[in-house]
Short mmCIF file of C-alpha atoms in Angstrom, two decimals:
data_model
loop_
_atom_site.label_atom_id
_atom_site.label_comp_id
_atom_site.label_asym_id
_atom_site.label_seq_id
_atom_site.Cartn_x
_atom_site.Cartn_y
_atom_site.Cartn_z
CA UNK A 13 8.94 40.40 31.79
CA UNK A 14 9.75 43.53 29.69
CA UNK A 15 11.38 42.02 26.16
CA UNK A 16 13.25 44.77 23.91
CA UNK A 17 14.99 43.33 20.55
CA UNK A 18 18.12 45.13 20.06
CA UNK A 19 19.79 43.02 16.95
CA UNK A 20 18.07 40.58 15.33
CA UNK A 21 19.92 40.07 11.84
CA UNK A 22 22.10 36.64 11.87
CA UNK A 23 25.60 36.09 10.32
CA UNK A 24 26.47 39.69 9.33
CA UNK A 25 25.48 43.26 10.48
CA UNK A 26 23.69 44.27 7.45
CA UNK A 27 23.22 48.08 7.51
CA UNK A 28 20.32 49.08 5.09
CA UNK A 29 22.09 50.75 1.67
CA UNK A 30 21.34 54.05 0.12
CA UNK A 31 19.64 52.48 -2.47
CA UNK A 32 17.17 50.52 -0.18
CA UNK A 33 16.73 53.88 1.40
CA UNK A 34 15.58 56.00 -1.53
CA UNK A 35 13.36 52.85 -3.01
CA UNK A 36 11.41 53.46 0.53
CA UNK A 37 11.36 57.44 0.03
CA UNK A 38 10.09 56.99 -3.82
CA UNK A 39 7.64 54.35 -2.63
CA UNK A 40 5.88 56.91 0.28
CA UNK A 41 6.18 60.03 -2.25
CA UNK A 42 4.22 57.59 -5.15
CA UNK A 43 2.05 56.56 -2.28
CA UNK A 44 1.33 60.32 -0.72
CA UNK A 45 0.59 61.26 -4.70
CA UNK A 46 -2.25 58.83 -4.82
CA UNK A 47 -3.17 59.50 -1.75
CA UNK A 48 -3.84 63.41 -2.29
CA UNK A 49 -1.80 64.43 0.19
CA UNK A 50 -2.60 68.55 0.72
CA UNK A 51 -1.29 69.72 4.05
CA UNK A 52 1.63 68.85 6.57
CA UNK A 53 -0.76 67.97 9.46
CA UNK A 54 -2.01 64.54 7.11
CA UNK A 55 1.84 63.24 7.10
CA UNK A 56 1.16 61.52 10.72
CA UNK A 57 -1.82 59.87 9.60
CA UNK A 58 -0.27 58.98 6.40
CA UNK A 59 2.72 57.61 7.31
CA UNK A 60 0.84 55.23 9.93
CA UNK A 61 -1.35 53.86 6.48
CA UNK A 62 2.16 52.79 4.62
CA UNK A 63 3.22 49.29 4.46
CA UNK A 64 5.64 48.30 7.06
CA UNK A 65 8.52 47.45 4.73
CA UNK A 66 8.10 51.41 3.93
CA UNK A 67 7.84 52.88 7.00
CA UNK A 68 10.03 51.02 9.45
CA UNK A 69 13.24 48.54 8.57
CA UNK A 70 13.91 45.47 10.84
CA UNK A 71 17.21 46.49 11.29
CA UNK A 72 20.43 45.46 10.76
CA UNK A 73 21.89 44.36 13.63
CA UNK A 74 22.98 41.04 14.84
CA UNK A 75 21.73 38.96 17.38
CA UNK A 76 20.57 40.78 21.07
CA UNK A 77 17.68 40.67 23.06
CA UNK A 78 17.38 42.65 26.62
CA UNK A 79 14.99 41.29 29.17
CA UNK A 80 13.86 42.80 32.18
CA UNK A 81 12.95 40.56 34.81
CA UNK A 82 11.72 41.50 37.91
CA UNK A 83 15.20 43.94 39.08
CA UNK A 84 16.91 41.54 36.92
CA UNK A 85 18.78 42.64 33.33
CA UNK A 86 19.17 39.78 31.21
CA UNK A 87 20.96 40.32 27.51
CA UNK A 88 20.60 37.26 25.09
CA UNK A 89 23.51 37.35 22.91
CA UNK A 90 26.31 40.32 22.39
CA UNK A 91 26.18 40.84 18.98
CA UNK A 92 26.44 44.22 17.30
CA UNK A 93 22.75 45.07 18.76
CA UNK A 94 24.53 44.89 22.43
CA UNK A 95 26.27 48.29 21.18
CA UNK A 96 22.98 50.27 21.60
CA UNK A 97 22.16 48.77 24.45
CA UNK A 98 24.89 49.63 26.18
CA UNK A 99 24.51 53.10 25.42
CA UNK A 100 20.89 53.12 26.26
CA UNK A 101 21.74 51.84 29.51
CA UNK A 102 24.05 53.91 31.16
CA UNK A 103 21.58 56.35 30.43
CA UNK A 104 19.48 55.20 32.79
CA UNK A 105 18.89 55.75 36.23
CA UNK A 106 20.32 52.88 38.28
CA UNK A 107 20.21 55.41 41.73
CA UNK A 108 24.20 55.73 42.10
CA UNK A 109 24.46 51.47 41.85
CA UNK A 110 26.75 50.46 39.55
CA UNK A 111 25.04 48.76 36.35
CA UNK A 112 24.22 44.94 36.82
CA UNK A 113 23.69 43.07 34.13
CA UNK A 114 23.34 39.20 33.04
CA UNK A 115 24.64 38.07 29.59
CA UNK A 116 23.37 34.85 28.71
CA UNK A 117 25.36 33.83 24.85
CA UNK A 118 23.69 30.96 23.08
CA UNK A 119 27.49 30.42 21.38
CA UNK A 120 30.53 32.46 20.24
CA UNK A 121 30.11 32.61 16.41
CA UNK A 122 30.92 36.56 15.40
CA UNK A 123 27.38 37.51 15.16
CA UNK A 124 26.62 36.79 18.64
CA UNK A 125 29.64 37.94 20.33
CA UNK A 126 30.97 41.07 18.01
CA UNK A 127 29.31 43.53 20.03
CA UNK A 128 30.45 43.21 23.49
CA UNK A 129 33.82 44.69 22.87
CA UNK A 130 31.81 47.80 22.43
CA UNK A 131 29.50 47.61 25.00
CA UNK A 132 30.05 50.75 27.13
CA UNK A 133 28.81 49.65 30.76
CA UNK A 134 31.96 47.33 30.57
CA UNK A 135 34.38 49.83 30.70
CA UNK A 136 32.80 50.83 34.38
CA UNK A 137 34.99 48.68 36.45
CA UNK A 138 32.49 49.24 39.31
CA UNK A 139 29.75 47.26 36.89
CA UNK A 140 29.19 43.62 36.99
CA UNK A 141 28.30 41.88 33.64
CA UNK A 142 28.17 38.57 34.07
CA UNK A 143 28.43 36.04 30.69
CA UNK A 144 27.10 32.55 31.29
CA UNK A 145 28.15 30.09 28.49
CA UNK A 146 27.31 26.42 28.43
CA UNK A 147 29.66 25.42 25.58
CA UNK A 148 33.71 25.25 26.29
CA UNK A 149 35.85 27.67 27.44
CA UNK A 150 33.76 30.52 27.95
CA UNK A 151 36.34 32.84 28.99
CA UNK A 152 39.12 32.15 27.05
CA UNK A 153 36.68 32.51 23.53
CA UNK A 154 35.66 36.36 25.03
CA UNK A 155 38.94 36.88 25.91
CA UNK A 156 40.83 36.49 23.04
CA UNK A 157 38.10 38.13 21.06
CA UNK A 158 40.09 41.08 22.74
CA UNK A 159 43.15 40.02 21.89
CA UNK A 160 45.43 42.70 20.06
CA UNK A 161 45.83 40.88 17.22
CA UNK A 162 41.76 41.65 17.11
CA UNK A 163 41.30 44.46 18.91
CA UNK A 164 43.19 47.39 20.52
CA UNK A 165 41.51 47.09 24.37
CA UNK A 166 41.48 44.44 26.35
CA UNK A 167 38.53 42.85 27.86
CA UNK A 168 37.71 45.21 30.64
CA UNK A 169 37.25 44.00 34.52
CA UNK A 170 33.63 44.54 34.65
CA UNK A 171 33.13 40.74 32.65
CA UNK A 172 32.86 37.99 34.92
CA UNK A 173 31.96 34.38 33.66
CA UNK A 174 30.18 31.69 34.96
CA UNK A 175 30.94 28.40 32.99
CA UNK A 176 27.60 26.41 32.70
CA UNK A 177 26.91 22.45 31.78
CA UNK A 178 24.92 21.83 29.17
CA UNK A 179 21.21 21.38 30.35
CA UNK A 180 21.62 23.71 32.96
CA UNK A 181 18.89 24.49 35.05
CA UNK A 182 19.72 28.02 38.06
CA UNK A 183 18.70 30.44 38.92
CA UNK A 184 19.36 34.72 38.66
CA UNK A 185 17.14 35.88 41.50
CA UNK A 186 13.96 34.76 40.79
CA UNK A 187 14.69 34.31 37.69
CA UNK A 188 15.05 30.14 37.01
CA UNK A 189 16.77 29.66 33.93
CA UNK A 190 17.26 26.44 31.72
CA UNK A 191 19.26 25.65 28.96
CA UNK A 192 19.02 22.94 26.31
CA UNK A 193 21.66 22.04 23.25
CA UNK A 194 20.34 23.09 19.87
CA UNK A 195 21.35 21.43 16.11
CA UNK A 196 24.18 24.08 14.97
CA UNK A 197 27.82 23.85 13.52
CA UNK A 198 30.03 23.92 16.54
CA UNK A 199 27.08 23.89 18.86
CA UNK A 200 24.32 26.62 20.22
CA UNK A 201 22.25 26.31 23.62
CA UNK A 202 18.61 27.86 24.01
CA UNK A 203 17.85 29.31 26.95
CA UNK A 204 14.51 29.44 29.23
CA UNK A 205 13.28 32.17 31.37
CA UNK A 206 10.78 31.79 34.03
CA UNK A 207 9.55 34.34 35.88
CA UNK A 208 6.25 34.84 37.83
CA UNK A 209 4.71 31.93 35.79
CA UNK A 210 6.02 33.63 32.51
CA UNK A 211 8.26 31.66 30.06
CA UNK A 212 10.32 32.97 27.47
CA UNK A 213 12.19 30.49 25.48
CA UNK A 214 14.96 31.52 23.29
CA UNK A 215 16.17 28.97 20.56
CA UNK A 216 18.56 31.05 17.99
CA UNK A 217 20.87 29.05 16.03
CA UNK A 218 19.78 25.91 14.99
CA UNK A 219 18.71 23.32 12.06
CA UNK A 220 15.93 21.34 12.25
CA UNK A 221 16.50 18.11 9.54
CA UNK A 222 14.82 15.53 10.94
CA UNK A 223 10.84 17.25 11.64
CA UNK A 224 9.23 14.10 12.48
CA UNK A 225 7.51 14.06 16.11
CA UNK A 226 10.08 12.08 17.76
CA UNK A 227 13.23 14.14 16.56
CA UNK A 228 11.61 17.16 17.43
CA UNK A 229 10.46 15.96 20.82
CA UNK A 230 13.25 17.01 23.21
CA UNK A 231 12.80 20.66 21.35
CA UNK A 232 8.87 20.88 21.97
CA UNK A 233 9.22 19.58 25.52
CA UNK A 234 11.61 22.76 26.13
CA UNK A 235 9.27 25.11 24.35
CA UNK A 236 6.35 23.91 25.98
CA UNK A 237 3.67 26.31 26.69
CA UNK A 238 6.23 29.09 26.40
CA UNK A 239 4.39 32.41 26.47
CA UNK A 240 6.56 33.43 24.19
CA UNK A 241 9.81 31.40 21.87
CA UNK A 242 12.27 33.66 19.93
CA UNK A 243 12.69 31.40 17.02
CA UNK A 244 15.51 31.04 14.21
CA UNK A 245 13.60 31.70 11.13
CA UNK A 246 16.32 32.72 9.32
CA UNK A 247 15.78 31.07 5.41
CA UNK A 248 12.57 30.87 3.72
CA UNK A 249 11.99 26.71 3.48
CA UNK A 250 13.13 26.34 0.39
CA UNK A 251 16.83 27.87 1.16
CA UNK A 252 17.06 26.34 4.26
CA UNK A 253 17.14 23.25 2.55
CA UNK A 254 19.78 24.27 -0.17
CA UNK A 255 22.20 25.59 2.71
CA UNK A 256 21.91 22.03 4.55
CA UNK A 257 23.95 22.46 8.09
CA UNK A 258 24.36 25.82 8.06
CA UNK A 259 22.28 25.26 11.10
CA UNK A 260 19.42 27.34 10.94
CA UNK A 261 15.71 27.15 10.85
CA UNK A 262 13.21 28.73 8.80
CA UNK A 263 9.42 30.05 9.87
CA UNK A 264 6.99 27.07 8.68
CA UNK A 265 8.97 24.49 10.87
CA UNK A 266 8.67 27.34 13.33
CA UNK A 267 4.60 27.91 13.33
CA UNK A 268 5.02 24.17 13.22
CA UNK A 269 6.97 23.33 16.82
CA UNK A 270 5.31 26.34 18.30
CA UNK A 271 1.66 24.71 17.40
CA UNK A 272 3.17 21.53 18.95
CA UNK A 273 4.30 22.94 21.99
CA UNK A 274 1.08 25.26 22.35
CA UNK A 275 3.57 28.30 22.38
CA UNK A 276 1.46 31.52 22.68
CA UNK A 277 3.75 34.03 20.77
CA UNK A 278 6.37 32.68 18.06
CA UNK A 279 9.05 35.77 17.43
CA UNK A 280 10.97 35.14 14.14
CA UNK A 281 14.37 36.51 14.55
CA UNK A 282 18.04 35.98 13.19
CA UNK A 283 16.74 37.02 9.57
CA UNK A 284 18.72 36.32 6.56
CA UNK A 285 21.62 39.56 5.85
CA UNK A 286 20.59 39.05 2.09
CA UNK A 287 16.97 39.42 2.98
CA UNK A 288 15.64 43.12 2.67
CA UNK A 289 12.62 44.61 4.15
CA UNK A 290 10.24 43.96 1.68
CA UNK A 291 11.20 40.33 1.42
CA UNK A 292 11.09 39.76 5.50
CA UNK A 293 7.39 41.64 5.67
CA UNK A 294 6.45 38.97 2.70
CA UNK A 295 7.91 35.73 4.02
CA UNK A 296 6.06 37.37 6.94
CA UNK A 297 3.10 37.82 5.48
CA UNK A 298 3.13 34.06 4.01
CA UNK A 299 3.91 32.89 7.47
CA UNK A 300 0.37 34.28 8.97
CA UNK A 301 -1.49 32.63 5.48
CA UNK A 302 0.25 29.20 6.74
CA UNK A 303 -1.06 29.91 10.22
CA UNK A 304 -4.41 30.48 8.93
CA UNK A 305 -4.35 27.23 6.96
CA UNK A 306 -2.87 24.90 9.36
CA UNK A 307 -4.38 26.01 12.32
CA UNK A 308 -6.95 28.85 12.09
CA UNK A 309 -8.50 28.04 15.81
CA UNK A 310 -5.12 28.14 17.62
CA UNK A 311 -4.16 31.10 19.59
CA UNK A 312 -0.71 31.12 18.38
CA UNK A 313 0.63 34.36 17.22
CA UNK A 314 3.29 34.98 15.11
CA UNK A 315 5.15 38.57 15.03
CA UNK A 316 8.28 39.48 12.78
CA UNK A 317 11.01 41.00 15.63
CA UNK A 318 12.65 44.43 14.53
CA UNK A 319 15.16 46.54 16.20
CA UNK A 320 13.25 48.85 18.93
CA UNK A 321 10.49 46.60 19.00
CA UNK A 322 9.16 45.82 22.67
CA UNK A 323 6.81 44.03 24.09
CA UNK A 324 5.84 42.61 27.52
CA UNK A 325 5.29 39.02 28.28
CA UNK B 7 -1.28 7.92 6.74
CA UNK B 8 -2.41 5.23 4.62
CA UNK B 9 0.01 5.26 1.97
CA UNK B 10 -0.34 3.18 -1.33
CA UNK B 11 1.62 2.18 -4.77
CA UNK B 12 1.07 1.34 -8.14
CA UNK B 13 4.01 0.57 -10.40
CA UNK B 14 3.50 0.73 -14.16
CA UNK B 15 5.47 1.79 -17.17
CA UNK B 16 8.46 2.35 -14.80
CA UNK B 17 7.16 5.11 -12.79
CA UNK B 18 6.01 4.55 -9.28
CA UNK B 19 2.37 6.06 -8.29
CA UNK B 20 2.02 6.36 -4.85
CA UNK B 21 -1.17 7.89 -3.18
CA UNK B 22 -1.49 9.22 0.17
CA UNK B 23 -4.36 9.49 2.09
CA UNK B 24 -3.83 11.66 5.21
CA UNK B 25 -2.50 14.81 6.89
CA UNK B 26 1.02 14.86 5.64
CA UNK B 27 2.59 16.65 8.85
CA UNK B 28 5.46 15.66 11.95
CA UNK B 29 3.42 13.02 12.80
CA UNK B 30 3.32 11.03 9.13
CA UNK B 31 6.49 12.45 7.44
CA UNK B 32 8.58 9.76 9.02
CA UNK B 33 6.18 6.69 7.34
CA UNK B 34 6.24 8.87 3.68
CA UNK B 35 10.04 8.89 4.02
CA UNK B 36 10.63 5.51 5.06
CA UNK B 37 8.07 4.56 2.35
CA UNK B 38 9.64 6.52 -0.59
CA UNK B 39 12.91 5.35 0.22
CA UNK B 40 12.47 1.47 0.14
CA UNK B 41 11.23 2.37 -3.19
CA UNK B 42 14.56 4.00 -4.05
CA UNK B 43 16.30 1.60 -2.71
CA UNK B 44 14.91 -0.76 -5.08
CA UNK B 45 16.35 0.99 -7.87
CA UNK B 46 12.88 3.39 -8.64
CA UNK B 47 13.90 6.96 -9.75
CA UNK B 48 10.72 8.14 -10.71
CA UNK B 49 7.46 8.92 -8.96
CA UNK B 50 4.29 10.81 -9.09
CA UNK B 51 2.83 11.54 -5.73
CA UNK B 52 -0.88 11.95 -5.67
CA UNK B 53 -2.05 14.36 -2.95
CA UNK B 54 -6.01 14.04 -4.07
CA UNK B 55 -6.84 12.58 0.01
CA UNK B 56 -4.46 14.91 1.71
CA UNK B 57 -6.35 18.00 3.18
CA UNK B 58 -2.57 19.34 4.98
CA UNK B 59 0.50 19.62 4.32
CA UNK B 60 2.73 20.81 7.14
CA UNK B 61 6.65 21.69 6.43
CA UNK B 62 7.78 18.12 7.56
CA UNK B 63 5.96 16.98 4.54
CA UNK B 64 7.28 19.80 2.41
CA UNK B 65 10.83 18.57 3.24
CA UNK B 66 10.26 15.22 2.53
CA UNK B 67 9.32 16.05 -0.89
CA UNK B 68 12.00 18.47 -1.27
CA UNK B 69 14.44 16.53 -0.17
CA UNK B 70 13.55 13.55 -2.80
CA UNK B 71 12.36 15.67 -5.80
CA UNK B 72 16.45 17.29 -5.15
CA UNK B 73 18.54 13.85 -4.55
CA UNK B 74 16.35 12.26 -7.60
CA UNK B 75 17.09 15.00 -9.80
CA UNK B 76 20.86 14.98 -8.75
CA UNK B 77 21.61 11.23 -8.37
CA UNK B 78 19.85 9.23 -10.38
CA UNK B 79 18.59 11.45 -13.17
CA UNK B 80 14.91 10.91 -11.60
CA UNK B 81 12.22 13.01 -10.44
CA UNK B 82 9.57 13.16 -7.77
CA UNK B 83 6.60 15.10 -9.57
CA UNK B 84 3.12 15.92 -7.39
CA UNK B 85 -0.66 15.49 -8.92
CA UNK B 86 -3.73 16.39 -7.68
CA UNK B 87 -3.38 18.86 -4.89
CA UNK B 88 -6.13 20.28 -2.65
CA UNK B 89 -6.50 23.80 -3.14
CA UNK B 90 -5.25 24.75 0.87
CA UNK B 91 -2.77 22.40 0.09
CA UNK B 92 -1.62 23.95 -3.69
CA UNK B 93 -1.52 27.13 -1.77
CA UNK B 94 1.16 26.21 0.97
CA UNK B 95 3.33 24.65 -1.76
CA UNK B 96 3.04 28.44 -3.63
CA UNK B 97 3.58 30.24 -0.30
CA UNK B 98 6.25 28.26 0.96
CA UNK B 99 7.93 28.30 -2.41
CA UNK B 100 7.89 24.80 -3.58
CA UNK B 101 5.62 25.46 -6.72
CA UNK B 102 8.39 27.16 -8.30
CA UNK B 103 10.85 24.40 -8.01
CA UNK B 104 8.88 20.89 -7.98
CA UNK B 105 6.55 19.82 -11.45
CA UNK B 106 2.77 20.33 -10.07
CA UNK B 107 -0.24 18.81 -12.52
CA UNK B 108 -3.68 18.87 -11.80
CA UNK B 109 -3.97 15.35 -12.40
CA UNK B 110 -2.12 12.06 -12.75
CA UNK B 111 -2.46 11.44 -16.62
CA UNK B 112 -0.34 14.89 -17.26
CA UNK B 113 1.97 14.27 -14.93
CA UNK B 114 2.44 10.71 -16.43
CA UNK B 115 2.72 12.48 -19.43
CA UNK B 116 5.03 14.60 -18.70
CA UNK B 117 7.53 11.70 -17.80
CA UNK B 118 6.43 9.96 -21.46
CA UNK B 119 7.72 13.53 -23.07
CA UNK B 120 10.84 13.60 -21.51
CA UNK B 121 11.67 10.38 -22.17
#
């Protein structure tokens, strides 16, 4: 499976500011002044020594993730990151078939759902984009995001729904997918992707209170041996505790579960709006010392998800 | 987890003995909060036989240090970390908020100052 992260801020879409920008720019210029910088042909080389928080941002985009499975699209989520996919994808080449496509929402708060009114393959009424939903009335939440009194177009006749139950277990093609509820204000569901003996679990949107063994056990048995869980890491520990049941996670209790369900990659996603680059890389950073500490002969490995970033499971 | 109190001038001294992680945070808890219960605001935890700490213990300490501090005027101070284990307390933050001493007799202290 083919994994591309589209959006992976939570709560807000969080472009990065002017200022943010030119404290990057100052930082490479100081750092190409040490560095004795002489001639244009060293600014490749150069630019691949910077720190990440210099070079690249994470983005600021809320929550989407596009998975290619097999012939099968999948999109986690429709939140603002679903815009550029959308345009990316009728770019493609599909031979003449109209565009199908899978959209699989964990739940309708805005940052999940804000994108799809602007998701271009929709307004292709030969498309089919499917939204599965396991909470209540899937259709009639997407729908009257497009009311007028929100927004000027109606939801176009590409959307279809299928309404699912709450641990779901189907199948797209050969694709078998399970869901599982998750600990979040008005609800959230994770999903899991199977595919040629390949799991991908995705478990956005949710709060973790309770972190002995036998609270956490329904969560581990989903994540088990998951080549790879996208994980709400969205607080550092310390303000996931001061924003109790805001109903999200942070990334010790995620190295944590993922060490407990012998989960091969742990993807930290949904990060903070308020969070900037340089914070993300450090909480980052910390992360991979905990990992080192708690369990420096596990295999896990822990990676920081950032708009563009893709990877193959 | 082998968990263990002393009680003396009013401030509870318990001492754990263990890897403080998913699997033990639920006794600490349970443990802590009897004492609570029994009307103690005020503890030093010694972490001298603890050679982990995973973020199920971190909570638990949170959590307490916070609804002390809040609720009864208490507080839920640490002694005698492990060095892997002082270093996830600075990396995850905690050393910052909660009242770290490298031993017992200054944290005991500490509680004689303030009072």
């Amino acid at each position: 499976m083919k994994v591309r992260f589209w959006g992976v801020r939570g709560s807000v879409a969080s472009p990065m500011t002017n200022a943010e920008l030119a404290v990057k720019i100052e930082t490479a210029l100081q750092l190409a002044v040490k560095a004795g910088l002489k001639a244009e042909t060293e600014i490749p080389a150069f630019m691949k020594s910077l720190p990440c928080y210099v070079r690249e941002t994470v983005g600021g985009n809320t929550a989407c993730v596009e998975i290619q499975a097999g012939d099968k699209l999948l999109i986690l989520d429709g939140g603002t990151g679903i815009r550029m996919l959308g345009l990316d994808m009728i770019r493609r080449d599909y031979g003449g078939k109209p565009i199908e496509a899978h959209i699989l929402l964990t739940h309708t708060h805005w940052d999940h759902i804000s994108g799809l009114p602007f998701f271009v393959p929709g307004f292709n009424p030969k498309n089919k984009l499917t939204i599965y939903g396991a909470f209540s009335n899937l259709e009639a939440r997407i729908r009257n995001q497009q009311k007028f009194e929100y927004f000027p177009v109606p939801l176009p006749a590409a959307f279809h729904f299928v309404q699912l139950k709450e641990n779901s277990v189907f199948q797209i093609g050969d694709v078998q997918i399970e869901t599982l509820p998750l600990n979040h204000p008005g609800g959230s569901h994770s999903y899991r992707m199977t595919h040629q003996n390949k799991s991908i679990v995705y478990a956005t949107d949710s709060e973790y209170k309770d972190l002995s063994n036998h609270s956490l056990r329904p969560f581990i048995r989903f994540f088990q041996d998951a080549d790879m869980l996208i994980f709400d890491a969205q607080f550092t520990l310390l303000e996931n505790i001061e924003k109790e049941d805001w109903g999200h996670s942070n990334v010790f209790c995620g190295i944590d579960m993922a060490i407990e369900a012998g989960v091969k990659k742990l993807m930290l996603i949904h990060h903070d709006p308020a969070y900037n680059d340089q914070k993300l890389y450090k909480i980052f950073q910390d992360a991979s010392e905990y990992l080192e500490i708690y369990a420096p002969d596990r295999n896990l490995e822990i990676c920081l998800a950032s708009e563009g970033l893709t990877l193959t499971v | 987890m082998n968990i263990t109190e002393e009680m003396k001038d009013n401030i509870s001294r318990i001492y754990l003995e263990g890897r403080f992680d998913a699997n033990t945070c639920a006794d600490v808890e349970k443990f802590i909060r009897e004492k609570v219960e029994e009307g103690k605001y005020r503890f030093v935890i010694n972490m001298e036989k603890v050679p982990f700490i995973a973020s199920a213990g971190l909570r638990v300490i949170l959590v307490f240090a916070k609804e002390l501090r809040q609720k009864f005027k208490g507080d839920l101070l640490i002694s005698n970390l492990q060095s892997s284990v002082e270093r996830v307390f600075e990396i995850s933050g905690l050393k910052n908020v909660l009242k770290i001493y490298d031993n017992m007799e200054n944290a005991l202290q500490s509680f004689k100052i303030e009072n």
